[in-house]
Coordinates of C-alpha atoms and ligand atoms in Angstrom, one line a residue:
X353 CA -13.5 -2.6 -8.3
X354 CA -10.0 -2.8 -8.1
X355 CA -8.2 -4.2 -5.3
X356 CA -4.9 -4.2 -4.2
X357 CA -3.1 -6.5 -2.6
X358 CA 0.4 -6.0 -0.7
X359 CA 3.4 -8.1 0.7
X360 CA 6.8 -8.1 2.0
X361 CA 7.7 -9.9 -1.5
X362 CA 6.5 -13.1 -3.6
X363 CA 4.4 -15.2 -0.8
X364 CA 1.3 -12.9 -0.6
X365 CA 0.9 -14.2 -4.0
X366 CA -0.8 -17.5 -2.2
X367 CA -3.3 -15.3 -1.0
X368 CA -3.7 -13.4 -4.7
X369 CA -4.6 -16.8 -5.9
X370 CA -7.4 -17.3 -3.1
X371 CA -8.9 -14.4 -4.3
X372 CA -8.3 -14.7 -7.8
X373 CA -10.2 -18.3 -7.2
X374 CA -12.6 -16.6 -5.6
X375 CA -13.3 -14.0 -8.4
X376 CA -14.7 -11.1 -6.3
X377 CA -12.8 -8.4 -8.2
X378 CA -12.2 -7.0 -11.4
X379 CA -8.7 -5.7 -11.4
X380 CA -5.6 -6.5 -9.0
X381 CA -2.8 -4.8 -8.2
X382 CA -0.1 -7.0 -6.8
X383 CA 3.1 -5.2 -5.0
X384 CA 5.6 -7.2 -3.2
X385 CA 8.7 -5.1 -1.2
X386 CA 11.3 -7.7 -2.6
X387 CA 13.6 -5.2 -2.0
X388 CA 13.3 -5.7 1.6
X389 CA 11.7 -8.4 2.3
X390 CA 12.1 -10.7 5.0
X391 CA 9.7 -8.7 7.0
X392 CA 9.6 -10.9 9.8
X393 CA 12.7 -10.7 11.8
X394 CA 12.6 -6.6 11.6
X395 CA 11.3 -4.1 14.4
X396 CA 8.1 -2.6 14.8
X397 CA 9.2 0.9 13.5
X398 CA 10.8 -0.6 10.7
X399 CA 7.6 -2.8 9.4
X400 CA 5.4 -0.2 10.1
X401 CA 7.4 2.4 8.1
X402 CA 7.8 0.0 5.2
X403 CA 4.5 -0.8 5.5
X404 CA 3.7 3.7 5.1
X405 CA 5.4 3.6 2.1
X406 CA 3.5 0.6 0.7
X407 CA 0.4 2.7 1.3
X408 CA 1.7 5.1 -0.6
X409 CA 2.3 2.8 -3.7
X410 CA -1.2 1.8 -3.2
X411 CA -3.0 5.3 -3.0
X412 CA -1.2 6.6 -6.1
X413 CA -2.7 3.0 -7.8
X414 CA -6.3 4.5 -7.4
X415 CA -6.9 1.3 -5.3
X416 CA -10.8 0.9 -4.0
X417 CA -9.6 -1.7 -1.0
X418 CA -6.4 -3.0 0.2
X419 CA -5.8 -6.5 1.7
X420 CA -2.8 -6.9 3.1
X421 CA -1.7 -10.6 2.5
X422 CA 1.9 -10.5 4.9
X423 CA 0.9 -11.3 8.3
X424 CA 4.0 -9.3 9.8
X425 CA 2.7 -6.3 8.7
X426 CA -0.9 -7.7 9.4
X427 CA 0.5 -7.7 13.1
X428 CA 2.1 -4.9 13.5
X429 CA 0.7 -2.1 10.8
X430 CA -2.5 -2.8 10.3
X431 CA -4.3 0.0 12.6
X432 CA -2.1 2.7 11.7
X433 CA -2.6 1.4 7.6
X434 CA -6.3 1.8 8.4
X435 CA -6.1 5.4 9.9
X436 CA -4.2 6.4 7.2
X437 CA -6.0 5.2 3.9
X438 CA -8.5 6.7 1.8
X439 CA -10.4 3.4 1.1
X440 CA -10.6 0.1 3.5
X441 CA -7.7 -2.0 4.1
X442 CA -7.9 -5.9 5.9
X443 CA -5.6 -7.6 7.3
X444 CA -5.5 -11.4 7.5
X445 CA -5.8 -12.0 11.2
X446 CA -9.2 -11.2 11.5
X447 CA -10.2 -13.1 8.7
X448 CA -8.0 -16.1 10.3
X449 CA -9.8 -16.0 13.5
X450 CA -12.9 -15.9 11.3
X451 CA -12.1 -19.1 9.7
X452 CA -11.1 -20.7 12.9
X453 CA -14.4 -20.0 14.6
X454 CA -16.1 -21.3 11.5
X455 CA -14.1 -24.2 11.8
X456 CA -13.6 -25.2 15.4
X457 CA -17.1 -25.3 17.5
X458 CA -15.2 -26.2 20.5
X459 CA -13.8 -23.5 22.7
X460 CA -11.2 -26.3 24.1
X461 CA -9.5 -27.1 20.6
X462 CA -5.8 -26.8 20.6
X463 CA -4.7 -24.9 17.9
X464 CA -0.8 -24.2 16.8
X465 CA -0.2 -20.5 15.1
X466 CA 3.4 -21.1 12.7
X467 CA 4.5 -17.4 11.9
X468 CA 7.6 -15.6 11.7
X469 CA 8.7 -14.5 14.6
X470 CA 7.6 -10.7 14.5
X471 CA 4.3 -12.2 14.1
X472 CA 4.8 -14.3 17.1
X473 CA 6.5 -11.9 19.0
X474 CA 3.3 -9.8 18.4
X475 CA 0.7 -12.3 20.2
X476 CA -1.3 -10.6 17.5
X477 CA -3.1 -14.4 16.5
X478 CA -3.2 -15.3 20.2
X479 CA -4.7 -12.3 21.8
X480 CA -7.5 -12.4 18.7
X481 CA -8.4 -15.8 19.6
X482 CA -8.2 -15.5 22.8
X483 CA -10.8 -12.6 22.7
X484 CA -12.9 -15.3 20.8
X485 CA -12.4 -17.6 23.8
X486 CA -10.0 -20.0 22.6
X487 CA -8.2 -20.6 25.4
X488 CA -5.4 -23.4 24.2
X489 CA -3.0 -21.3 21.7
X490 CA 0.3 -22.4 21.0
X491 CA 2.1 -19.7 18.8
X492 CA 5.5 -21.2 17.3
X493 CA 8.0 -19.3 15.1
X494 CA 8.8 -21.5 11.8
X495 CA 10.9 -18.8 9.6
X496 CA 13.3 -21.4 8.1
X497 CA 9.9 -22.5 6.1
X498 CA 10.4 -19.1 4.2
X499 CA 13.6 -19.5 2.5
X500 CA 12.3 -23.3 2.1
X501 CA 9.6 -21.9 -0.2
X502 CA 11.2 -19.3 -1.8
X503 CA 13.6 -22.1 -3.0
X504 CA 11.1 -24.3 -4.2
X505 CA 10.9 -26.6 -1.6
X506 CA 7.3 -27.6 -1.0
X507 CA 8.2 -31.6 -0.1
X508 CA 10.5 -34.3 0.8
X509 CA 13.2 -35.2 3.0
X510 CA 15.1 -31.8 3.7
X511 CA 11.0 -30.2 4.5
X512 CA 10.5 -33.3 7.0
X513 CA 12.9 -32.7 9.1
X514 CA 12.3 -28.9 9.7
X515 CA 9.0 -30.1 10.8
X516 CA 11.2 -32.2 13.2
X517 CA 13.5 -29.6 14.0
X518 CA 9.9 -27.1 14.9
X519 CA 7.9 -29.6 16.1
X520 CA 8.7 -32.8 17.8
X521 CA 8.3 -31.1 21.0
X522 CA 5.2 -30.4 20.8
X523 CA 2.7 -32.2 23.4
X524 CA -0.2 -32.1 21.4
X525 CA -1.5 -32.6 18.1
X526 CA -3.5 -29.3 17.2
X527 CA -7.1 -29.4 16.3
X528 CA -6.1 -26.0 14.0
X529 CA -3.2 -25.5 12.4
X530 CA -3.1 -21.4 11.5
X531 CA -0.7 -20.9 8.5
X532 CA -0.1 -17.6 9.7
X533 CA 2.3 -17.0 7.0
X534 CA 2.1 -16.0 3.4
X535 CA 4.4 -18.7 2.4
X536 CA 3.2 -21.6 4.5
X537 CA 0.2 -22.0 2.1
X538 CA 2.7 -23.6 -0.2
X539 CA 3.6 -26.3 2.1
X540 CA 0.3 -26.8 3.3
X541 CA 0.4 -30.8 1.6
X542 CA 3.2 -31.5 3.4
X543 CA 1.9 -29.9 6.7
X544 CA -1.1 -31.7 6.8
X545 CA 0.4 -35.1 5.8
X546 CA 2.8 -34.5 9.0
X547 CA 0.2 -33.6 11.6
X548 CA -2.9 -36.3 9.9
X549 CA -6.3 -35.7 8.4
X550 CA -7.5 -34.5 12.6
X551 CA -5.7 -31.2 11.9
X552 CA -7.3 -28.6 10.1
X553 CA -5.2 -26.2 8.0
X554 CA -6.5 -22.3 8.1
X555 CA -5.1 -20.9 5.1
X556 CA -5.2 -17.3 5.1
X557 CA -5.9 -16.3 1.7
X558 CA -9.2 -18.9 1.6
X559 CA -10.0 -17.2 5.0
X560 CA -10.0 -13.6 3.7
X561 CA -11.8 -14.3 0.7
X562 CA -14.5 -15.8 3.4
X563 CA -14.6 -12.7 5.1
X564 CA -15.0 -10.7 1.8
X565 CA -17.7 -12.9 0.9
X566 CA -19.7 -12.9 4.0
X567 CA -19.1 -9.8 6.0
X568 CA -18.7 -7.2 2.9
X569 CA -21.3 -9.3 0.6
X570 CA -18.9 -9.5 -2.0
X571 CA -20.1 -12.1 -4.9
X572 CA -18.4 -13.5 -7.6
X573 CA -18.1 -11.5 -11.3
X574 CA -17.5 -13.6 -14.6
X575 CA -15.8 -11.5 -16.0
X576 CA -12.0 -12.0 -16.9
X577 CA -9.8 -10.3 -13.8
X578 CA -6.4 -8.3 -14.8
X579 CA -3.6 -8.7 -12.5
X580 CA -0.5 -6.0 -12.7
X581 CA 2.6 -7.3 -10.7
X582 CA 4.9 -4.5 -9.0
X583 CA 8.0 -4.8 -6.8
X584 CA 10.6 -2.7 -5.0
X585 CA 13.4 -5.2 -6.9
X586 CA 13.3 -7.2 -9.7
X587 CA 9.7 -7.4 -10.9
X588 CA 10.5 -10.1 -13.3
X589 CA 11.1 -13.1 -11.1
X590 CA 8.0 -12.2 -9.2
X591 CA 6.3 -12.8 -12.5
X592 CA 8.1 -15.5 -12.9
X593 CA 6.8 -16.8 -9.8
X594 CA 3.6 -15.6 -9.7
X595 CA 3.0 -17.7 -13.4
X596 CA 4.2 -20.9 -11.4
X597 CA 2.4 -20.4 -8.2
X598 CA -1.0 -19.2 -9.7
Ligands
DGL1861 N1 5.0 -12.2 4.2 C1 5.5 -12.6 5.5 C2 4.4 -13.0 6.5 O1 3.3 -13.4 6.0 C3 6.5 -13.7 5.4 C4 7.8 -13.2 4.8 C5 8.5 -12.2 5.5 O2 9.1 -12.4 6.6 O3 8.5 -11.0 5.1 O4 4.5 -12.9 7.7

């Protein structure tokens, strides 16, 4: 099977590794709009025609599924992605929410969403778990983390006190922290040396490749997956990247 695997640049590639732990597919196809990207402080309209274009990409790719790794366009395109495709695309909400009700068997936990703030702005995360009858959601937009990542930033002094700057009035400490971000993965040491060992971490790309595993029976291969990296701007430093990351 050959799965594709989209984002609004390099950070979907923490969610590529999940699945590449995993080992559920043969063949990957990796695109990343790092032409555009950030996708998380644009419109509606804007993400969701980005994200129409993307599709497009994908169909021409002969994809079998498509997981879309960015939670922005998780948020906002996901539906109309669906509607639109030949083959079945997931988002990584669901799976998210999936992974928190595995996690949490208390309906009273307090759990913290970090997103950018499209995705906050969307109440996508909140509404989901609220269906699920989590009632205590805190949804907090933490976009400085992206540019933090991209530059390599994963630790130390200057990452400390943007977890100040985001979080020192907060008046609880979350049961679940929901790295509802492609990048926040990569900081998810750090994250859960700030908060203590009482806060669990949901990861997105660990949660999807739960939901691939239990809803869609997916099981692991042994053979030896090929990844092919695409990008709307300069394909080599997302290699670059994607060789340090992975
Ligand atoms: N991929 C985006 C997400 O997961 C983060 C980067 C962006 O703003 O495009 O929401």
């Amino acid at each position: 099977m050959r799965l594709g695997v989209f984002d609004s640049g390099v950070g979907g590639l923490s969610v590529l590794k999940s699945l590449l732990h995993a080992k559920l597919f043969k063949e990957y196809i990796y695109y990343g709009d790092t032409a555009r990207v950030p996708y998380g402080v644009k419109d509606k309209e804007t993400i969701i025609k980005f994200s129409l274009e993307a599709l497009d990409f994908f169909k021409e790719k002969k994809v079998d599924m498509l997981i879309i790794a960015c939670n922005t366009v998780s948020a906002y395109a996901l539906e109309i992605l669906k509607k639109q495709a030949p083959f079945p695309v997931l988002g990584v909400i669901e799976a998210g929410v999936l992974a928190v009700k595995n996690t949490l068997k208390n309906k009273n936990s307090k759990i913290l969403v970090i997103a950018t703030k499209a995705t906050v702005d969307s109440h996508a995360y909140k509404q989901a778990l609220l269906k699920e009858d989590f009632l205590q959601v805190e949804e907090k937009a933490t976009g400085l983390f992206v540019p933090m990542v991209e530059e390599g930033i994963f630790k130390g002094s200057f990452l400390n006190s943007a977890f100040e700057y985001y979080f020192n009035d907060l008046d609880f400490n979350p049961d679940a922290l929901i790295l509802a971000c492609t990048h926040f993965p990569l900081i998810a040491d750090s994250l859960g040396e700030y908060f203590g060992e009482n806060t669990k971490l949901i990861h997105s790309g660990e949660a999807i490749a739960l939901q691939l595993q239990q809803e869609f029976k997916l099981m692991s291969i042994q053979e030896e997956a090929s990844v092919k990296f695409y990008a709307s701007s300069d394909v080599k430093n997302l290699k670059k990247i994607a060789k340090l990351w992975l």
